[in-house]
XYZ file of C-alpha atoms in Angstrom:
689
model
C -37.180 43.268 -48.069
C -38.837 46.657 -47.868
C -38.331 49.356 -50.417
C -35.068 51.144 -49.702
C -35.103 54.830 -50.474
C -32.256 56.494 -52.283
C -29.704 57.684 -49.729
C -30.880 60.882 -48.137
C -28.475 63.793 -48.151
C -26.551 63.843 -44.916
C -28.181 66.180 -42.410
C -25.765 69.061 -42.034
C -26.016 69.372 -38.261
C -23.693 72.354 -38.139
C -25.734 74.265 -40.702
C -28.897 73.187 -38.897
C -27.545 74.584 -35.619
C -26.691 77.894 -37.306
C -30.219 77.946 -38.723
C -31.661 77.691 -35.208
C -29.473 80.612 -34.116
C -30.919 82.820 -36.873
C -34.569 82.220 -35.986
C -36.839 84.920 -34.534
C -34.978 87.954 -35.924
C -37.709 90.281 -34.609
C -37.988 90.533 -30.818
C -40.201 92.768 -28.698
C -37.733 94.382 -26.318
C -39.417 97.655 -25.316
C -43.162 98.111 -24.754
C -44.811 101.527 -24.611
C -47.833 101.244 -22.287
C -50.448 103.959 -22.869
C -53.084 104.140 -20.137
C -54.619 106.386 -17.523
C -52.965 106.508 -14.138
C -55.876 104.552 -12.667
C -55.729 101.821 -15.334
C -51.975 101.675 -15.036
C -52.316 101.251 -11.280
C -54.871 98.477 -11.703
C -52.674 96.729 -14.280
C -49.487 97.166 -12.319
C -51.065 96.442 -8.924
C -48.870 99.048 -7.320
C -45.780 98.065 -9.281
C -46.313 94.283 -9.570
C -46.721 94.163 -13.364
C -42.983 94.191 -14.023
C -42.493 91.695 -11.227
C -45.101 89.369 -12.719
C -43.670 89.738 -16.218
C -40.203 88.920 -14.955
C -41.517 85.995 -12.938
C -43.534 84.575 -15.817
C -40.685 85.095 -18.283
C -38.220 83.317 -16.011
C -40.682 80.507 -15.311
C -41.204 80.002 -19.026
C -37.451 80.378 -19.610
C -37.917 83.216 -22.097
C -34.608 84.626 -23.223
C -35.624 88.273 -23.100
C -37.807 90.130 -20.617
C -39.452 93.138 -22.306
C -39.045 96.525 -20.665
C -42.169 98.657 -20.085
C -42.420 102.448 -20.295
C -45.688 104.057 -19.150
C -47.277 107.261 -20.492
C -50.701 108.742 -19.722
C -51.749 110.272 -23.063
C -51.756 109.516 -26.764
C -49.828 112.706 -27.572
C -47.099 111.744 -25.129
C -46.952 108.251 -26.630
C -46.590 109.633 -30.165
C -43.852 112.037 -29.143
C -41.938 109.311 -27.344
C -42.351 106.790 -30.171
C -41.066 109.355 -32.693
C -38.074 110.432 -30.619
C -37.089 106.990 -29.297
C -37.180 104.345 -31.991
C -36.410 101.603 -29.474
C -40.117 100.865 -28.928
C -41.384 97.927 -30.972
C -44.835 97.464 -29.409
C -47.478 99.913 -28.181
C -50.138 98.576 -25.788
C -52.968 101.006 -25.128
C -56.357 101.267 -23.429
C -59.435 102.075 -25.503
C -59.623 105.693 -24.328
C -56.522 107.574 -23.192
C -56.903 111.252 -22.348
C -56.703 113.304 -25.514
C -57.294 110.520 -28.065
C -58.773 107.055 -28.340
C -56.971 103.883 -29.416
C -58.166 104.065 -33.039
C -56.851 107.620 -33.436
C -53.549 106.720 -31.765
C -53.064 103.748 -34.084
C -53.873 105.917 -37.102
C -51.399 108.617 -36.008
C -48.680 106.005 -35.482
C -49.193 104.685 -39.016
C -49.331 108.211 -40.486
C -46.031 109.027 -38.764
C -44.417 106.174 -40.698
C -43.636 104.216 -37.539
C -43.461 100.475 -38.040
C -44.743 99.790 -34.536
C -47.752 97.519 -33.938
C -50.526 99.005 -31.790
C -52.454 96.544 -29.623
C -55.439 97.396 -27.414
C -55.755 95.813 -23.983
C -59.223 96.615 -22.626
C -60.889 95.784 -19.317
C -64.565 95.441 -20.218
C -66.023 93.340 -23.036
C -69.127 95.532 -23.468
C -66.898 98.577 -23.760
C -64.951 96.823 -26.528
C -68.135 96.015 -28.471
C -69.351 99.607 -28.235
C -65.942 100.972 -29.252
C -65.690 98.701 -32.313
C -69.226 99.666 -33.351
C -68.403 103.408 -33.170
C -64.840 103.552 -34.537
C -62.850 102.325 -37.536
C -60.319 99.883 -36.069
C -58.405 98.836 -39.188
C -55.200 100.522 -37.980
C -55.280 98.616 -34.679
C -53.295 95.396 -34.983
C -55.377 93.439 -32.470
C -57.730 93.980 -29.509
C -57.381 91.845 -26.373
C -59.431 91.626 -23.172
C -57.760 91.718 -19.755
C -59.301 88.936 -17.629
C -56.870 88.942 -14.730
C -54.280 86.606 -16.292
C -50.895 88.318 -16.607
C -49.922 85.799 -19.277
C -52.095 87.743 -21.699
C -49.238 90.273 -21.823
C -46.722 87.578 -22.697
C -49.204 86.229 -25.256
C -49.491 89.675 -26.861
C -45.703 89.913 -27.105
C -45.391 86.408 -28.586
C -48.322 86.983 -30.948
C -46.661 90.098 -32.399
C -43.293 88.326 -32.646
C -44.876 85.350 -34.408
C -46.690 87.589 -36.881
C -43.402 89.315 -37.777
C -41.215 86.184 -37.797
C -43.409 83.480 -39.304
C -42.379 84.007 -42.939
C -38.665 84.123 -42.122
C -38.724 81.145 -39.767
C -40.763 78.868 -42.026
C -38.555 79.701 -45.012
C -35.319 79.340 -43.046
C -36.026 76.196 -41.025
C -39.535 74.948 -41.749
C -40.763 75.994 -38.301
C -44.332 74.666 -37.855
C -47.419 76.872 -37.638
C -50.567 76.627 -35.514
C -53.559 78.373 -37.087
C -56.112 79.822 -34.646
C -59.354 81.162 -36.123
C -61.605 83.070 -33.715
C -63.505 86.341 -34.043
C -64.656 86.541 -30.414
C -62.188 88.726 -28.490
C -63.131 87.251 -25.130
C -62.464 83.683 -26.263
C -59.141 84.228 -28.019
C -57.994 86.367 -25.085
C -58.706 83.345 -22.880
C -57.159 80.537 -24.845
C -54.178 82.220 -26.525
C -52.394 82.288 -23.133
C -53.200 78.576 -22.774
C -51.714 77.756 -26.182
C -48.621 79.900 -25.675
C -48.033 78.472 -22.220
C -48.209 74.933 -23.603
C -45.919 75.853 -26.502
C -43.274 77.385 -24.284
C -43.604 74.674 -21.652
C -43.109 72.155 -24.455
C -39.992 74.043 -25.535
C -38.685 73.981 -21.969
C -39.165 70.225 -21.813
C -36.938 69.885 -24.874
C -33.993 71.417 -23.011
C -33.074 68.039 -21.538
C -32.702 66.689 -25.080
C -30.317 69.388 -26.304
C -26.755 68.347 -27.093
C -25.199 71.246 -25.200
C -26.349 74.438 -23.479
C -26.219 76.565 -26.630
C -28.103 73.927 -28.610
C -30.746 73.683 -25.882
C -31.378 77.421 -25.796
C -31.517 78.053 -29.544
C -33.990 75.190 -29.982
C -36.456 77.202 -27.925
C -36.547 79.741 -30.756
C -37.942 77.055 -33.028
C -41.221 76.626 -31.160
C -44.302 76.604 -33.426
C -45.616 80.002 -34.490
C -49.242 80.965 -33.829
C -51.261 82.787 -36.476
C -54.532 84.334 -35.267
C -57.238 85.089 -37.838
C -60.779 86.386 -37.394
C -62.379 85.781 -40.804
C -62.410 83.139 -43.513
C -60.433 85.093 -46.095
C -57.473 85.737 -43.800
C -57.474 82.144 -42.567
C -57.639 80.712 -46.099
C -54.793 82.978 -47.178
C -52.613 81.719 -44.320
C -53.457 78.108 -45.165
C -52.417 78.668 -48.784
C -49.206 80.357 -47.658
C -48.162 78.049 -44.818
C -50.087 74.835 -45.508
C -46.985 72.645 -45.684
C -45.907 73.886 -42.242
C -49.285 73.450 -40.491
C -48.981 71.631 -37.186
C -52.677 71.990 -36.380
C -55.787 74.153 -36.568
C -57.952 75.472 -33.722
C -61.033 77.084 -35.237
C -64.374 78.552 -34.295
C -67.330 77.278 -36.322
C -69.158 80.564 -36.877
C -67.157 83.567 -38.131
C -67.298 86.073 -41.020
C -66.843 85.205 -44.676
C -67.284 87.872 -47.300
C -68.238 90.366 -44.612
C -71.172 88.250 -43.412
C -71.320 85.964 -40.378
C -71.355 82.415 -41.763
C -72.800 79.692 -39.469
C -70.530 76.909 -40.814
C -67.427 78.831 -41.916
C -65.291 76.617 -39.674
C -66.428 73.456 -41.461
C -65.659 75.009 -44.834
C -62.179 75.989 -43.674
C -61.575 72.563 -42.103
C -62.473 70.798 -45.367
C -60.115 73.106 -47.263
C -57.266 72.353 -44.852
C -57.956 68.613 -44.894
C -57.905 68.660 -48.694
C -54.437 70.242 -48.707
C -52.915 68.527 -45.654
C -54.868 65.320 -44.942
C -53.106 64.406 -41.695
C -53.197 67.758 -39.875
C -55.197 67.697 -36.593
C -58.174 70.080 -36.536
C -60.360 71.005 -33.581
C -63.574 72.984 -34.041
C -65.114 75.001 -31.197
C -68.701 76.132 -30.803
C -71.270 76.881 -28.142
C -73.803 74.974 -30.290
C -73.537 71.329 -29.263
C -75.445 70.156 -32.360
C -72.227 70.720 -34.334
C -70.431 67.976 -32.372
C -71.859 65.077 -34.377
C -71.164 66.845 -37.672
C -67.566 67.537 -36.638
C -66.952 63.944 -35.605
C -68.496 62.662 -38.833
C -66.033 64.819 -40.762
C -63.073 63.496 -38.788
C -62.587 66.678 -36.742
C -62.300 67.056 -32.988
C -64.832 69.242 -31.190
C -64.801 71.408 -28.050
C -67.831 73.003 -26.378
C -67.173 76.690 -25.771
C -69.552 76.842 -22.830
C -67.973 73.875 -21.122
C -66.691 74.790 -17.636
C -63.513 72.878 -18.550
C -62.950 74.460 -21.996
C -59.392 75.612 -21.312
C -58.462 72.275 -19.759
C -60.017 70.418 -22.701
C -58.049 72.595 -25.121
C -54.840 71.921 -23.199
C -55.506 68.172 -23.356
C -56.122 68.365 -27.106
C -52.842 70.200 -27.652
C -50.979 67.542 -25.692
C -52.561 64.584 -27.476
C -53.072 65.817 -31.033
C -50.437 68.501 -31.635
C -47.567 66.414 -30.290
C -46.874 68.665 -27.302
C -46.765 65.784 -24.837
C -45.506 62.197 -24.853
C -45.678 60.081 -27.975
C -48.410 57.590 -27.073
C -48.138 54.275 -28.920
C -51.610 52.888 -29.583
C -53.084 49.895 -31.358
C -55.668 50.440 -34.117
C -58.434 50.069 -31.487
C -56.797 53.009 -29.581
C -55.480 50.815 -26.769
C -52.398 52.460 -25.285
C -49.303 50.225 -25.296
C -46.420 52.583 -24.403
C -45.343 56.219 -23.986
C -42.169 57.966 -25.141
C -41.266 61.234 -23.431
C -38.303 62.046 -25.674
C -36.382 60.913 -28.745
C -34.285 58.476 -26.691
C -37.375 56.754 -25.366
C -38.996 56.723 -28.815
C -35.991 54.930 -30.308
C -35.968 52.404 -27.458
C -39.701 51.683 -27.658
C -39.604 51.230 -31.435
C -37.720 47.987 -30.737
C -40.455 46.749 -28.399
C -43.954 47.900 -29.380
C -46.163 45.729 -31.623
C -45.626 46.172 -35.350
C -49.308 47.010 -35.897
C -48.940 50.007 -33.556
C -46.014 51.319 -35.620
C -48.034 50.872 -38.812
C -51.054 52.614 -37.252
C -48.996 55.708 -36.436
C -47.010 55.560 -39.666
C -50.185 55.642 -41.771
C -51.209 58.873 -40.031
C -47.785 60.562 -40.079
C -47.816 60.706 -36.284
C -44.052 60.221 -36.056
C -43.153 63.185 -38.267
C -45.871 65.287 -36.624
C -44.506 64.636 -33.124
C -40.955 65.327 -34.277
C -42.008 68.631 -35.861
C -43.578 69.754 -32.587
C -40.298 68.909 -30.849
C -38.238 71.003 -33.323
C -36.585 67.932 -34.890
C -37.315 69.397 -38.315
C -34.679 67.622 -40.411
C -35.713 64.184 -39.174
C -39.427 64.990 -39.501
C -39.004 66.199 -43.079
C -37.023 63.075 -43.907
C -39.725 60.740 -42.573
C -42.876 62.520 -43.702
C -42.808 61.539 -47.421
C -42.411 57.863 -46.555
C -45.504 55.675 -46.708
C -46.238 52.413 -44.955
C -46.942 50.915 -48.375
C -43.290 51.543 -49.306
C -42.274 48.649 -47.047
C -42.858 44.930 -47.589
C -43.497 44.305 -43.894
C -44.244 46.367 -40.811
C -40.944 45.217 -39.318
C -39.133 46.752 -42.298
C -40.852 50.018 -41.384
C -39.748 49.536 -37.773
C -36.106 49.048 -38.841
C -36.213 52.074 -41.122
C -37.507 54.317 -38.327
C -34.880 53.072 -35.875
C -32.074 53.510 -38.411
C -33.269 56.996 -39.365
C -33.315 58.153 -35.740
C -29.899 56.617 -35.051
C -28.384 58.250 -38.158
C -29.894 61.609 -37.223
C -28.548 61.473 -33.680
C -25.147 60.309 -34.895
C -24.963 63.135 -37.432
C -25.705 65.694 -34.728
C -22.995 64.286 -32.487
C -20.471 64.429 -35.346
C -20.133 68.217 -35.216
C -21.457 69.400 -31.864
C -19.633 69.022 -28.565
C -22.310 67.671 -26.263
C -22.748 67.942 -22.518
C -22.417 64.570 -20.819
C -25.664 63.296 -19.284
C -25.722 60.066 -17.320
C -29.419 59.663 -18.182
C -28.967 59.715 -21.964
C -25.358 58.601 -22.533
C -24.990 56.071 -25.344
C -21.414 55.242 -26.415
C -22.413 54.663 -30.044
C -23.808 58.206 -30.347
C -21.582 60.102 -27.906
C -18.597 60.927 -30.085
C -17.370 64.066 -28.313
C -18.719 65.105 -24.912
C -17.677 67.317 -22.046
C -18.130 66.753 -18.335
C -18.565 69.954 -16.347
C -17.950 73.566 -17.256
C -14.899 75.561 -18.149
C -12.450 75.074 -20.994
C -11.688 71.898 -22.944
C -7.992 72.749 -22.919
C -5.682 73.140 -25.896
C -5.323 69.507 -26.941
C -9.067 68.802 -26.761
C -9.799 71.999 -28.707
C -7.454 70.752 -31.414
C -9.191 67.374 -31.534
C -12.575 69.094 -31.772
C -11.282 71.230 -34.644
C -9.987 68.147 -36.477
C -13.459 66.573 -36.115
C -14.925 69.731 -37.615
C -12.528 69.580 -40.580
C -13.107 65.870 -41.187
C -16.861 66.399 -41.197
C -17.037 69.641 -43.166
C -14.675 68.378 -45.896
C -16.135 64.842 -45.916
C -12.601 63.457 -45.788
C -13.718 59.843 -45.326
C -15.341 59.879 -48.770
C -11.914 60.186 -50.399
C -10.587 56.940 -48.878
C -12.793 53.965 -49.670
C -12.732 51.266 -47.035
C -10.878 53.415 -44.508
C -12.491 55.045 -41.490
C -11.025 58.486 -40.868
C -12.288 59.831 -37.549
C -11.336 61.165 -34.156
C -11.922 58.314 -31.660
C -14.832 58.746 -29.221
C -13.824 61.344 -26.652
C -15.071 62.621 -23.304
C -13.351 65.676 -21.822
C -13.342 66.436 -18.113
C -13.296 70.236 -18.427
C -11.210 72.639 -16.336
C -13.913 73.501 -13.778
C -13.440 70.033 -12.263
C -9.695 70.767 -11.894
C -10.399 74.078 -10.137
C -12.963 72.446 -7.855
C -10.574 69.577 -7.030
C -7.810 71.999 -6.011
C -10.208 74.205 -4.046
C -12.031 71.461 -2.135
C -8.761 69.750 -1.187
C -6.824 72.967 -0.481
C -4.028 71.955 -2.871
C -3.263 74.992 -5.044
C -0.910 76.917 -2.770
C 0.919 73.732 -1.743
C 1.311 72.495 -5.331
C 2.623 75.819 -6.664
C 5.357 76.082 -4.036
C 6.357 72.433 -3.576
C 9.467 71.116 -5.378
C 8.925 67.473 -4.424
C 7.176 65.657 -7.296
C 6.623 62.522 -5.218
C 4.943 64.482 -2.412
C 2.747 66.374 -4.883
C 1.614 63.101 -6.433
C 1.012 61.539 -2.999
C -1.142 64.473 -1.830
C -3.117 64.526 -5.091
C -3.776 60.767 -4.970
C -4.968 61.057 -1.369
C -7.459 63.779 -2.312
C -10.990 63.122 -3.619
C -12.445 64.146 -6.954
C -15.602 66.306 -6.668
C -18.787 64.263 -6.339
C -20.572 65.414 -9.513
C -17.792 64.610 -12.008
C -17.062 61.398 -10.117
C -20.667 60.242 -10.594
C -20.490 61.172 -14.284
C -17.291 59.136 -14.631
C -19.045 56.166 -13.000
C -21.925 56.457 -15.498
C -19.393 56.714 -18.334
C -17.521 53.563 -17.268
C -20.783 51.656 -16.767
C -21.336 51.899 -20.529
C -17.743 51.822 -21.821
C -15.474 48.747 -21.726
C -12.843 49.636 -24.323
C -9.253 50.648 -23.406
C -8.835 54.318 -22.546
C -6.128 56.893 -23.049
C -6.215 59.397 -20.169
C -4.566 62.454 -21.710
C -3.683 65.922 -20.492
C -5.287 68.972 -22.118
C -4.098 72.108 -20.351
C -5.086 75.625 -21.372
C -1.637 76.232 -22.854
C -1.074 72.794 -24.335
C -0.700 72.470 -28.113
C -0.389 76.233 -28.555
C 1.212 77.233 -31.853
C 4.414 78.492 -30.257
C 4.260 76.571 -26.949
C 3.432 72.935 -27.730
C 4.168 71.582 -24.200
C 5.044 68.252 -25.849
C 5.917 65.642 -23.216
C 5.479 68.101 -20.338
C 2.314 66.568 -18.878
C 1.397 62.936 -18.271
C -0.699 60.503 -20.313
C -1.875 57.132 -18.979
C -3.264 54.047 -20.703
C -5.949 51.994 -18.974
C -7.046 48.514 -20.047
C -10.476 49.230 -18.507
C -11.224 45.498 -18.415
C -11.733 44.742 -14.720
C -15.186 43.182 -14.114
C -15.578 45.341 -10.983
C -16.915 48.806 -11.896
C -15.622 50.298 -8.644
C -12.104 49.070 -9.429
C -12.214 50.560 -12.918
C -13.488 53.843 -11.458
C -10.652 53.807 -8.911
C -8.093 53.253 -11.681
C -9.561 56.044 -13.799
C -9.746 58.596 -10.980
C -6.157 57.780 -9.998
C -5.021 58.376 -13.575
C -6.891 61.702 -13.664
C -5.327 62.822 -10.380
C -1.860 61.882 -11.686
C -2.495 64.046 -14.758
C -3.585 66.861 -12.440
C -0.407 66.413 -10.369
C 1.772 66.597 -13.488
C 0.598 70.212 -13.917
C 2.840 71.094 -10.952
C 5.846 68.838 -11.613
C 9.320 70.372 -11.588
C 9.577 69.767 -15.340
C 6.259 71.577 -15.965
C 7.213 74.473 -13.685
C 10.547 74.915 -15.447
C 8.822 74.909 -18.838
C 6.215 77.480 -17.753
C 8.934 79.738 -16.289
C 10.423 79.995 -19.775
C 7.108 81.353 -21.122
C 5.254 84.655 -20.540
C 2.640 82.784 -18.468
C 2.210 82.152 -14.742
C 1.738 78.652 -13.348
C -1.321 79.701 -11.336
C -3.005 80.683 -14.630
C -2.620 77.178 -16.018
C -5.628 74.880 -15.778
C -5.906 71.236 -16.693
C -8.672 69.424 -18.549
C -8.412 65.661 -19.037
C -9.253 63.745 -22.212
C -10.721 60.240 -21.947
C -10.318 58.740 -25.397
C -10.860 55.311 -26.872
C -7.655 53.513 -27.844
C -8.309 52.171 -31.344
C -7.075 48.658 -32.048
C -7.895 44.966 -31.765
C -7.779 42.272 -29.094
C -5.362 39.382 -29.641
C -5.594 36.798 -26.880
C -4.979 38.547 -23.564
C -3.515 41.663 -25.150
C -4.876 44.734 -26.901
C -2.928 45.841 -29.977
C -3.411 49.513 -30.924
C -3.700 49.931 -34.701
C -0.937 52.469 -35.150
C 0.327 55.778 -33.842
C 2.368 58.582 -35.285
C 3.571 62.147 -35.434
C 3.209 64.568 -38.345
C 5.369 67.659 -38.771
C 4.321 70.455 -41.116
C 7.960 71.141 -42.099
C 10.596 68.684 -43.338
C 14.069 70.030 -42.607
C 15.794 67.186 -44.510
C 13.790 66.812 -47.742
C 14.840 64.388 -50.460
C 13.658 65.143 -54.025
C 10.906 65.318 -55.111
C 9.920 66.329 -51.557
C 10.167 69.942 -50.460
C 10.553 71.683 -47.123
C 6.835 72.632 -47.043
C 5.526 69.110 -47.776
C 6.050 67.984 -44.188
C 6.993 64.576 -42.852
C 5.177 61.820 -40.921
C 6.458 59.023 -38.711
C 4.113 56.127 -37.888
C 4.450 52.810 -36.111
C 2.378 49.814 -35.136
C 1.174 49.971 -31.526
C 1.424 52.730 -28.956
C 3.157 56.029 -29.702
C 6.057 55.289 -27.356
C 7.846 53.622 -30.274
C 7.642 56.871 -32.277
C 8.466 59.485 -29.654
C 11.102 57.222 -28.063
C 13.174 57.113 -31.232
C 12.362 53.505 -32.154
C 12.117 52.053 -35.626
C 9.122 53.487 -37.447
C 7.968 54.255 -40.968
C 8.818 57.773 -42.172
C 7.129 59.213 -45.256
C 6.001 62.439 -46.891
C 2.181 62.802 -46.967
C 2.398 64.274 -50.473
C 4.487 61.342 -51.768
C 3.380 58.430 -49.571
C 4.842 55.736 -51.851
C 8.307 57.284 -51.891
C 9.814 55.518 -48.849
C 13.447 56.631 -48.700
C 14.353 54.381 -45.775
C 13.351 51.313 -47.819
C 15.506 52.052 -50.882
C 17.269 48.653 -50.740
C 16.796 45.198 -49.238
C 19.453 45.956 -46.659
C 17.653 49.177 -45.703
C 14.367 47.324 -45.361
C 15.907 44.750 -43.023
C 17.732 47.386 -41.021
C 14.949 49.961 -40.695
C 11.750 47.916 -40.457
C 9.894 47.936 -37.156
C 10.592 44.693 -35.285
C 8.800 45.290 -31.975
C 5.861 47.333 -30.740
C 4.121 48.425 -27.551
C 0.672 46.973 -26.749
């Protein structure tokens, strides 16, 4: 047996989700562009700058597209920045009319404006001359325009990262990429490459999100980039954010102590490696003689003068920083498998050789890859574990598989996920929705009960008893609207008074293709009995319960033919839809302030919990709880409520059959069993299965 760690605290998925929502509190929303009319024209290409920014932002799925306001002089920029505090970034040329960039930056700081000033210049020689002539300490950063519009997005993201890195690492442990480069031309070239890979990586994670909101907020957790140009600043950032370092991209020659140091990059790399032994480091230099030294020290190396430098950097980010697939390798670096997402990783962990798992475990590759993919809680759980903690490599394999399964299960406990046929696993899919629109009243109530059970850890109070909402998939109301629209049924159903004709027309109609295919994928994985339950918008309202108004159907879901089971399920769904327009439902709605055409129907597909006995399925029990007891018997009170439960399906309870009635506060005080005669007379003697 391998060493078993003390139970980890349960990952609070709900708190984790809220943490994602709070990331990146500072956003660049309005940019003040300070340039001559000519430079503005060149940059905008007759108005195409905004178009390119919008296009790039949409392509990279950025949540906000910064607005740009153009002025032609430093004085105008100062006046506008003072009078309109909406600007949170100033981008300027080196020389703008009445003042240069250094003077503008100084005036902005003297005015008490907390607005970063970034220079975007067009000529590298002009930059070198400007820096030699002017104090540039008030300028936040100088970049070189080289025809790539993504430099503008990189500037925006660089400023946001600089402002957000402390908050995001403290709040969620967001990883950090340290870039050390003093050459403006080089960092202006490869920062767009790094940011593009980061954001593209974030986009690829969207398919792994549990629901739309979860997918979008995860994009905020992309690694932050810190750009430094001297040893002191870089060392300070390493000391501050060392535990969050995802990787280091560093020049070899840059200033230390005010002097250009030929091997400053090696000194920094050794410092980082001493603090974080497993962090990937790549050194860059135009001097090829440094390659052998870098490799001897265990560092990667890129030639700056290589015609494929940017492509080589991109490849390094994919392979070493965890931005691409997880590549399972043997100790001799032979590739044995690739995992594109967490699902695939879990699957392949069952199959790949044990020595490959040990190879990656010894180098913390699993936690590193998970950090890059914003799976922070799981990464932080795995990182302290050592291969030596386990008696065998297969024990390590089992621990990794169990950890991933527990993490995924914990997430599904509190979040309502979007059904995906590609990733659906019944064991992990505890509450999913198919399609858009509302879940309906009953499904909302079930989701809220799940929330309460999880947040209050109710199951911990009842040893040996599982307290949970059964696995649930909800066909949301958009499918109902689409079904009525595509089959031209709404007007007919509202005005018809013939329940049999309504049901006949609904059964003859077809469900929309997309939800039908999702239902097929669902049934392909699920073979347990199903309750097909109504969940209308108005159902289970506090003052309008709609009890018994709409239909519920039970399906054995045991036919060996998938098409037959799909036919049975779609028929049950269409019967639930038809019950929305039954005479009974119409009469009930007429007695409320609502209109029938406002009612929409979602459908709950829920596991029936029980056990198989021979050819029959026996549900465990069913019941009804009322919050008020109108006939209390001491010591019970009116406010203690009353429950009625029975073995088998709920028909025994709601149909007035013999069932067990008790007060939840006094569960052992069974009034109906006060004597032997009462026990014989009132005990349940039959049940529905």
